[in-house]
């Protein structure tokens, strides 16, 4: 695993280019968000998505998969957003939220088992720079939090050891958080439902 040190306040374009080339080639990376560190791959690469699902123990037919986009405009190509949902996304993103929305047909077949997808636009310039440079979303899932040693799960050095041989790159942006995103189901945008209370405060 290669470790790249980069902070949201100073994006290293060369590193972003390296990561994007690797993602297009099917790589799995660990990167910072505005909540936890997360595993990610190119959301249009079926094989890479299956690799992450195996690492995390996710079943695409049962678990909702999430994508990270650079902004709402990029997201609109991969999820269905009505006017009411758009206003909500505009209010809360970028931020520590995962919004469950109807998936568009532009997502690859691994998403087809579910009609919904989780959408994130993190308030973290590293995450959004990668999605922007890639030109399409990242498929993303947070790293496993160790209940006994939660702060270990926020430290890049610990994550590099834990995921050695599983991920190809890790971005060391300093210690991350241990509180996950707030998950809100807006598949019916007139009746949002908070599925998980996390870092973000939702008050629709």
PDB file of C-alpha atoms in Angstrom:
ATOM      1  CA  UNK A   1       0.000   0.000   0.000  1.00  0.00           C
ATOM      2  CA  UNK A   2       1.256   3.441  -0.890  1.00  0.00           C
ATOM      3  CA  UNK A   3       0.717   6.280   1.599  1.00  0.00           C
ATOM      4  CA  UNK A   4       0.153   9.784   0.229  1.00  0.00           C
ATOM      5  CA  UNK A   5       0.209  12.670   2.708  1.00  0.00           C
ATOM      6  CA  UNK A   6      -2.223  15.415   1.730  1.00  0.00           C
ATOM      7  CA  UNK A   7      -4.466  17.832   3.584  1.00  0.00           C
ATOM      8  CA  UNK A   8      -7.812  19.401   2.587  1.00  0.00           C
ATOM      9  CA  UNK A   9      -6.244  22.853   2.910  1.00  0.00           C
ATOM     10  CA  UNK A  10      -3.540  22.051   0.323  1.00  0.00           C
ATOM     11  CA  UNK A  11      -4.616  19.690  -2.430  1.00  0.00           C
ATOM     12  CA  UNK A  12      -1.685  18.026  -4.184  1.00  0.00           C
ATOM     13  CA  UNK A  13      -2.840  17.850  -7.824  1.00  0.00           C
ATOM     14  CA  UNK A  14      -0.108  15.353  -8.703  1.00  0.00           C
ATOM     15  CA  UNK A  15      -1.388  12.983  -6.002  1.00  0.00           C
ATOM     16  CA  UNK A  16      -4.967  13.454  -7.198  1.00  0.00           C
ATOM     17  CA  UNK A  17      -3.876  12.539 -10.747  1.00  0.00           C
ATOM     18  CA  UNK A  18      -2.063   9.446  -9.404  1.00  0.00           C
ATOM     19  CA  UNK A  19      -5.160   8.365  -7.462  1.00  0.00           C
ATOM     20  CA  UNK A  20      -7.530   8.952 -10.378  1.00  0.00           C
ATOM     21  CA  UNK A  21      -5.328   6.893 -12.726  1.00  0.00           C
ATOM     22  CA  UNK A  22      -5.246   4.095 -10.132  1.00  0.00           C
ATOM     23  CA  UNK A  23      -9.031   4.253  -9.600  1.00  0.00           C
ATOM     24  CA  UNK A  24      -9.634   4.003 -13.347  1.00  0.00           C
ATOM     25  CA  UNK A  25      -7.450   0.918 -13.268  1.00  0.00           C
ATOM     26  CA  UNK A  26      -9.607  -0.706 -10.560  1.00  0.00           C
ATOM     27  CA  UNK A  27      -7.705   0.358  -7.435  1.00  0.00           C
ATOM     28  CA  UNK A  28      -9.191   0.594  -3.945  1.00  0.00           C
ATOM     29  CA  UNK A  29      -8.178   3.637  -1.898  1.00  0.00           C
ATOM     30  CA  UNK A  30      -8.682   4.833   1.671  1.00  0.00           C
ATOM     31  CA  UNK A  31      -9.426   8.528   1.862  1.00  0.00           C
ATOM     32  CA  UNK A  32     -10.708  11.134   4.338  1.00  0.00           C
ATOM     33  CA  UNK A  33     -14.244  12.493   4.423  1.00  0.00           C
ATOM     34  CA  UNK A  34     -15.875  14.997   6.768  1.00  0.00           C
ATOM     35  CA  UNK A  35     -16.786  12.071   9.051  1.00  0.00           C
ATOM     36  CA  UNK A  36     -14.814   8.790   8.974  1.00  0.00           C
ATOM     37  CA  UNK A  37     -12.043   7.591   6.719  1.00  0.00           C
ATOM     38  CA  UNK A  38     -13.574   5.501   3.933  1.00  0.00           C
ATOM     39  CA  UNK A  39     -12.756   2.854   1.353  1.00  0.00           C
ATOM     40  CA  UNK A  40     -13.482   3.901  -2.216  1.00  0.00           C
ATOM     41  CA  UNK A  41     -13.215   2.835  -5.830  1.00  0.00           C
ATOM     42  CA  UNK A  42     -14.490   4.024  -9.199  1.00  0.00           C
ATOM     43  CA  UNK A  43     -18.308   3.700  -8.931  1.00  0.00           C
ATOM     44  CA  UNK A  44     -18.473   2.632 -12.584  1.00  0.00           C
ATOM     45  CA  UNK A  45     -16.062  -0.287 -12.127  1.00  0.00           C
ATOM     46  CA  UNK A  46     -18.016  -3.434 -11.238  1.00  0.00           C
ATOM     47  CA  UNK A  47     -14.968  -5.503 -10.348  1.00  0.00           C
ATOM     48  CA  UNK A  48     -13.581  -2.859  -7.981  1.00  0.00           C
ATOM     49  CA  UNK A  49     -16.991  -2.481  -6.301  1.00  0.00           C
ATOM     50  CA  UNK A  50     -17.180  -6.239  -5.770  1.00  0.00           C
ATOM     51  CA  UNK A  51     -13.695  -6.089  -4.223  1.00  0.00           C
ATOM     52  CA  UNK A  52     -14.784  -3.422  -1.700  1.00  0.00           C
ATOM     53  CA  UNK A  53     -17.978  -5.343  -0.912  1.00  0.00           C
ATOM     54  CA  UNK A  54     -15.842  -8.389  -0.131  1.00  0.00           C
ATOM     55  CA  UNK A  55     -13.449  -6.369   2.088  1.00  0.00           C
ATOM     56  CA  UNK A  56     -16.361  -4.842   4.026  1.00  0.00           C
ATOM     57  CA  UNK A  57     -18.697  -7.864   3.935  1.00  0.00           C
ATOM     58  CA  UNK A  58     -21.416  -6.029   2.017  1.00  0.00           C
ATOM     59  CA  UNK A  59     -24.113  -7.738  -0.041  1.00  0.00           C
ATOM     60  CA  UNK A  60     -25.234  -5.359  -2.829  1.00  0.00           C
ATOM     61  CA  UNK A  61     -28.599  -7.150  -2.921  1.00  0.00           C
ATOM     62  CA  UNK A  62     -29.246  -6.404   0.745  1.00  0.00           C
ATOM     63  CA  UNK A  63     -27.081  -3.416   1.676  1.00  0.00           C
ATOM     64  CA  UNK A  64     -27.572   0.037   0.184  1.00  0.00           C
ATOM     65  CA  UNK A  65     -24.358   1.054  -1.572  1.00  0.00           C
ATOM     66  CA  UNK A  66     -23.253   4.682  -1.438  1.00  0.00           C
ATOM     67  CA  UNK A  67     -21.619   7.000  -3.921  1.00  0.00           C
ATOM     68  CA  UNK A  68     -19.557  10.126  -3.253  1.00  0.00           C
ATOM     69  CA  UNK A  69     -19.950  12.954  -5.762  1.00  0.00           C
ATOM     70  CA  UNK A  70     -18.071  16.200  -6.261  1.00  0.00           C
ATOM     71  CA  UNK A  71     -21.323  18.196  -6.162  1.00  0.00           C
ATOM     72  CA  UNK A  72     -25.089  17.939  -6.700  1.00  0.00           C
ATOM     73  CA  UNK A  73     -24.645  18.498 -10.444  1.00  0.00           C
ATOM     74  CA  UNK A  74     -22.509  15.342 -10.768  1.00  0.00           C
ATOM     75  CA  UNK A  75     -24.934  13.468  -8.505  1.00  0.00           C
ATOM     76  CA  UNK A  76     -27.903  14.323 -10.746  1.00  0.00           C
ATOM     77  CA  UNK A  77     -26.473  12.038 -13.443  1.00  0.00           C
ATOM     78  CA  UNK A  78     -26.557   8.994 -11.140  1.00  0.00           C
ATOM     79  CA  UNK A  79     -29.523   9.500  -8.794  1.00  0.00           C
ATOM     80  CA  UNK A  80     -33.038  10.736  -9.457  1.00  0.00           C
ATOM     81  CA  UNK A  81     -33.609  14.095  -7.774  1.00  0.00           C
ATOM     82  CA  UNK A  82     -37.013  15.780  -7.798  1.00  0.00           C
ATOM     83  CA  UNK A  83     -37.502  19.465  -6.931  1.00  0.00           C
ATOM     84  CA  UNK A  84     -38.198  18.865  -3.252  1.00  0.00           C
ATOM     85  CA  UNK A  85     -35.168  16.574  -2.896  1.00  0.00           C
ATOM     86  CA  UNK A  86     -33.004  19.126  -4.722  1.00  0.00           C
ATOM     87  CA  UNK A  87     -33.899  21.833  -2.188  1.00  0.00           C
ATOM     88  CA  UNK A  88     -32.960  19.471   0.646  1.00  0.00           C
ATOM     89  CA  UNK A  89     -29.639  18.508  -0.934  1.00  0.00           C
ATOM     90  CA  UNK A  90     -28.872  22.169  -1.591  1.00  0.00           C
ATOM     91  CA  UNK A  91     -29.485  22.940   2.084  1.00  0.00           C
ATOM     92  CA  UNK A  92     -27.405  20.123   3.592  1.00  0.00           C
ATOM     93  CA  UNK A  93     -24.632  19.383   1.092  1.00  0.00           C
ATOM     94  CA  UNK A  94     -21.696  19.451   1.165  1.00  0.00           C
ATOM     95  CA  UNK A  95     -21.949  18.042   4.676  1.00  0.00           C
ATOM     96  CA  UNK A  96     -21.921  14.952   6.923  1.00  0.00           C
ATOM     97  CA  UNK A  97     -25.051  13.354   5.463  1.00  0.00           C
ATOM     98  CA  UNK A  98     -25.894  10.289   3.383  1.00  0.00           C
ATOM     99  CA  UNK A  99     -29.152  10.771   1.494  1.00  0.00           C
ATOM    100  CA  UNK A 100     -30.941   7.664   0.207  1.00  0.00           C
ATOM    101  CA  UNK A 101     -32.374   8.397  -3.236  1.00  0.00           C
ATOM    102  CA  UNK A 102     -33.750   6.433  -6.204  1.00  0.00           C
ATOM    103  CA  UNK A 103     -30.845   5.165  -8.328  1.00  0.00           C
ATOM    104  CA  UNK A 104     -30.570   6.141 -11.986  1.00  0.00           C
ATOM    105  CA  UNK A 105     -29.895   3.547 -14.680  1.00  0.00           C
ATOM    106  CA  UNK A 106     -26.437   5.076 -15.313  1.00  0.00           C
ATOM    107  CA  UNK A 107     -24.979   3.147 -12.353  1.00  0.00           C
ATOM    108  CA  UNK A 108     -23.370  -0.226 -13.141  1.00  0.00           C
ATOM    109  CA  UNK A 109     -25.024  -3.622 -12.750  1.00  0.00           C
ATOM    110  CA  UNK A 110     -23.793  -4.213  -9.192  1.00  0.00           C
ATOM    111  CA  UNK A 111     -26.204  -1.441  -8.106  1.00  0.00           C
ATOM    112  CA  UNK A 112     -29.112  -2.940 -10.045  1.00  0.00           C
ATOM    113  CA  UNK A 113     -30.133  -5.304  -7.224  1.00  0.00           C
ATOM    114  CA  UNK A 114     -31.348  -2.240  -5.340  1.00  0.00           C
ATOM    115  CA  UNK A 115     -33.520   0.591  -6.574  1.00  0.00           C
ATOM    116  CA  UNK A 116     -31.890   3.059  -4.185  1.00  0.00           C
ATOM    117  CA  UNK A 117     -28.418   4.445  -3.601  1.00  0.00           C
ATOM    118  CA  UNK A 118     -26.824   6.471  -0.817  1.00  0.00           C
ATOM    119  CA  UNK A 119     -25.497   9.867  -1.907  1.00  0.00           C
ATOM    120  CA  UNK A 120     -22.696  11.761  -0.183  1.00  0.00           C
ATOM    121  CA  UNK A 121     -21.079  15.086  -1.016  1.00  0.00           C
ATOM    122  CA  UNK A 122     -18.646  15.397   1.905  1.00  0.00           C
ATOM    123  CA  UNK A 123     -17.439  18.735   3.183  1.00  0.00           C
ATOM    124  CA  UNK A 124     -13.887  17.634   2.476  1.00  0.00           C
ATOM    125  CA  UNK A 125     -11.979  19.064  -0.476  1.00  0.00           C
ATOM    126  CA  UNK A 126      -9.851  15.915  -0.940  1.00  0.00           C
ATOM    127  CA  UNK A 127     -12.933  13.728  -1.418  1.00  0.00           C
ATOM    128  CA  UNK A 128     -14.640  16.149  -3.806  1.00  0.00           C
ATOM    129  CA  UNK A 129     -11.411  16.839  -5.756  1.00  0.00           C
ATOM    130  CA  UNK A 130     -10.982  13.117  -6.463  1.00  0.00           C
ATOM    131  CA  UNK A 131     -14.612  12.698  -7.605  1.00  0.00           C
ATOM    132  CA  UNK A 132     -14.344  15.840  -9.732  1.00  0.00           C
ATOM    133  CA  UNK A 133     -11.082  14.777 -11.382  1.00  0.00           C
ATOM    134  CA  UNK A 134     -12.360  11.220 -11.922  1.00  0.00           C
ATOM    135  CA  UNK A 135     -15.380  12.681 -13.713  1.00  0.00           C
ATOM    136  CA  UNK A 136     -17.843  10.315 -12.058  1.00  0.00           C
ATOM    137  CA  UNK A 137     -18.680   9.226  -8.499  1.00  0.00           C
ATOM    138  CA  UNK A 138     -16.690   7.074  -6.121  1.00  0.00           C
ATOM    139  CA  UNK A 139     -18.366   4.035  -4.621  1.00  0.00           C
ATOM    140  CA  UNK A 140     -17.637   4.584  -0.940  1.00  0.00           C
ATOM    141  CA  UNK A 141     -18.066   2.837   2.395  1.00  0.00           C
ATOM    142  CA  UNK A 142     -16.628   3.936   5.716  1.00  0.00           C
ATOM    143  CA  UNK A 143     -13.831   1.942   7.323  1.00  0.00           C
ATOM    144  CA  UNK A 144     -14.872  -0.489  10.046  1.00  0.00           C
ATOM    145  CA  UNK A 145     -14.877   1.210  13.441  1.00  0.00           C
ATOM    146  CA  UNK A 146     -13.244  -0.850  16.178  1.00  0.00           C
ATOM    147  CA  UNK A 147     -15.714  -0.641  19.083  1.00  0.00           C
ATOM    148  CA  UNK A 148     -12.972  -1.298  21.657  1.00  0.00           C
ATOM    149  CA  UNK A 149     -10.462   1.135  20.128  1.00  0.00           C
ATOM    150  CA  UNK A 150     -12.543   3.606  18.082  1.00  0.00           C
ATOM    151  CA  UNK A 151      -9.760   6.187  17.791  1.00  0.00           C
ATOM    152  CA  UNK A 152      -7.487   3.571  16.168  1.00  0.00           C
ATOM    153  CA  UNK A 153      -9.995   3.541  13.280  1.00  0.00           C
ATOM    154  CA  UNK A 154      -9.427   7.266  12.786  1.00  0.00           C
ATOM    155  CA  UNK A 155      -5.623   7.064  12.558  1.00  0.00           C
ATOM    156  CA  UNK A 156      -4.085   6.660   9.075  1.00  0.00           C
ATOM    157  CA  UNK A 157      -1.123   4.620  10.423  1.00  0.00           C
ATOM    158  CA  UNK A 158      -3.497   2.083  12.029  1.00  0.00           C
ATOM    159  CA  UNK A 159      -5.658   1.934   8.902  1.00  0.00           C
ATOM    160  CA  UNK A 160      -2.599   1.368   6.699  1.00  0.00           C
ATOM    161  CA  UNK A 161      -1.714  -1.687   8.790  1.00  0.00           C
ATOM    162  CA  UNK A 162      -5.291  -2.971   8.997  1.00  0.00           C
ATOM    163  CA  UNK A 163      -5.947  -2.759   5.246  1.00  0.00           C
ATOM    164  CA  UNK A 164      -2.458  -3.702   4.019  1.00  0.00           C
ATOM    165  CA  UNK A 165      -2.900  -5.991   1.006  1.00  0.00           C
ATOM    166  CA  UNK A 166      -6.550  -4.955   0.617  1.00  0.00           C
ATOM    167  CA  UNK A 167      -6.293  -1.293  -0.404  1.00  0.00           C
ATOM    168  CA  UNK A 168      -3.758   0.120  -2.875  1.00  0.00           C
ATOM    169  CA  UNK A 169      -3.447   3.682  -1.545  1.00  0.00           C
ATOM    170  CA  UNK A 170      -4.224   5.561   1.637  1.00  0.00           C
ATOM    171  CA  UNK A 171      -4.383   9.340   1.887  1.00  0.00           C
ATOM    172  CA  UNK A 172      -2.917  10.452   5.196  1.00  0.00           C
ATOM    173  CA  UNK A 173      -4.757  13.670   6.047  1.00  0.00           C
ATOM    174  CA  UNK A 174      -4.203  13.414   9.777  1.00  0.00           C
ATOM    175  CA  UNK A 175      -6.535  11.767  12.249  1.00  0.00           C
ATOM    176  CA  UNK A 176     -10.140  11.437  11.077  1.00  0.00           C
ATOM    177  CA  UNK A 177     -13.420  11.339  12.954  1.00  0.00           C
ATOM    178  CA  UNK A 178     -15.248   8.468  14.654  1.00  0.00           C
ATOM    179  CA  UNK A 179     -18.843   9.698  14.213  1.00  0.00           C
ATOM    180  CA  UNK A 180     -20.485   8.520  10.959  1.00  0.00           C
ATOM    181  CA  UNK A 181     -22.735  10.522   8.676  1.00  0.00           C
ATOM    182  CA  UNK A 182     -26.425  11.042   9.392  1.00  0.00           C
ATOM    183  CA  UNK A 183     -28.455   8.848   7.010  1.00  0.00           C
ATOM    184  CA  UNK A 184     -31.716  10.278   5.671  1.00  0.00           C
ATOM    185  CA  UNK A 185     -34.089   8.399   3.357  1.00  0.00           C
ATOM    186  CA  UNK A 186     -35.586  10.853   0.866  1.00  0.00           C
ATOM    187  CA  UNK A 187     -36.846   8.345  -1.710  1.00  0.00           C
ATOM    188  CA  UNK A 188     -40.163  10.032  -0.906  1.00  0.00           C
ATOM    189  CA  UNK A 189     -38.829  13.569  -0.680  1.00  0.00           C
ATOM    190  CA  UNK A 190     -42.063  14.889   0.862  1.00  0.00           C
ATOM    191  CA  UNK A 191     -41.572  12.577   3.846  1.00  0.00           C
ATOM    192  CA  UNK A 192     -37.859  12.328   4.785  1.00  0.00           C
ATOM    193  CA  UNK A 193     -36.931   9.689   7.354  1.00  0.00           C
ATOM    194  CA  UNK A 194     -33.754   9.748   9.459  1.00  0.00           C
ATOM    195  CA  UNK A 195     -32.416   6.168   9.450  1.00  0.00           C
ATOM    196  CA  UNK A 196     -29.285   6.892  11.502  1.00  0.00           C
ATOM    197  CA  UNK A 197     -28.385   9.827  13.704  1.00  0.00           C
ATOM    198  CA  UNK A 198     -24.780  10.780  13.054  1.00  0.00           C
ATOM    199  CA  UNK A 199     -22.637  13.871  12.780  1.00  0.00           C
ATOM    200  CA  UNK A 200     -25.122  15.941  10.783  1.00  0.00           C
ATOM    201  CA  UNK A 201     -28.211  17.562  12.321  1.00  0.00           C
ATOM    202  CA  UNK A 202     -31.286  17.112  10.123  1.00  0.00           C
ATOM    203  CA  UNK A 203     -34.362  19.180  10.895  1.00  0.00           C
ATOM    204  CA  UNK A 204     -36.767  19.016   7.958  1.00  0.00           C
TER     205      UNK A 204
END
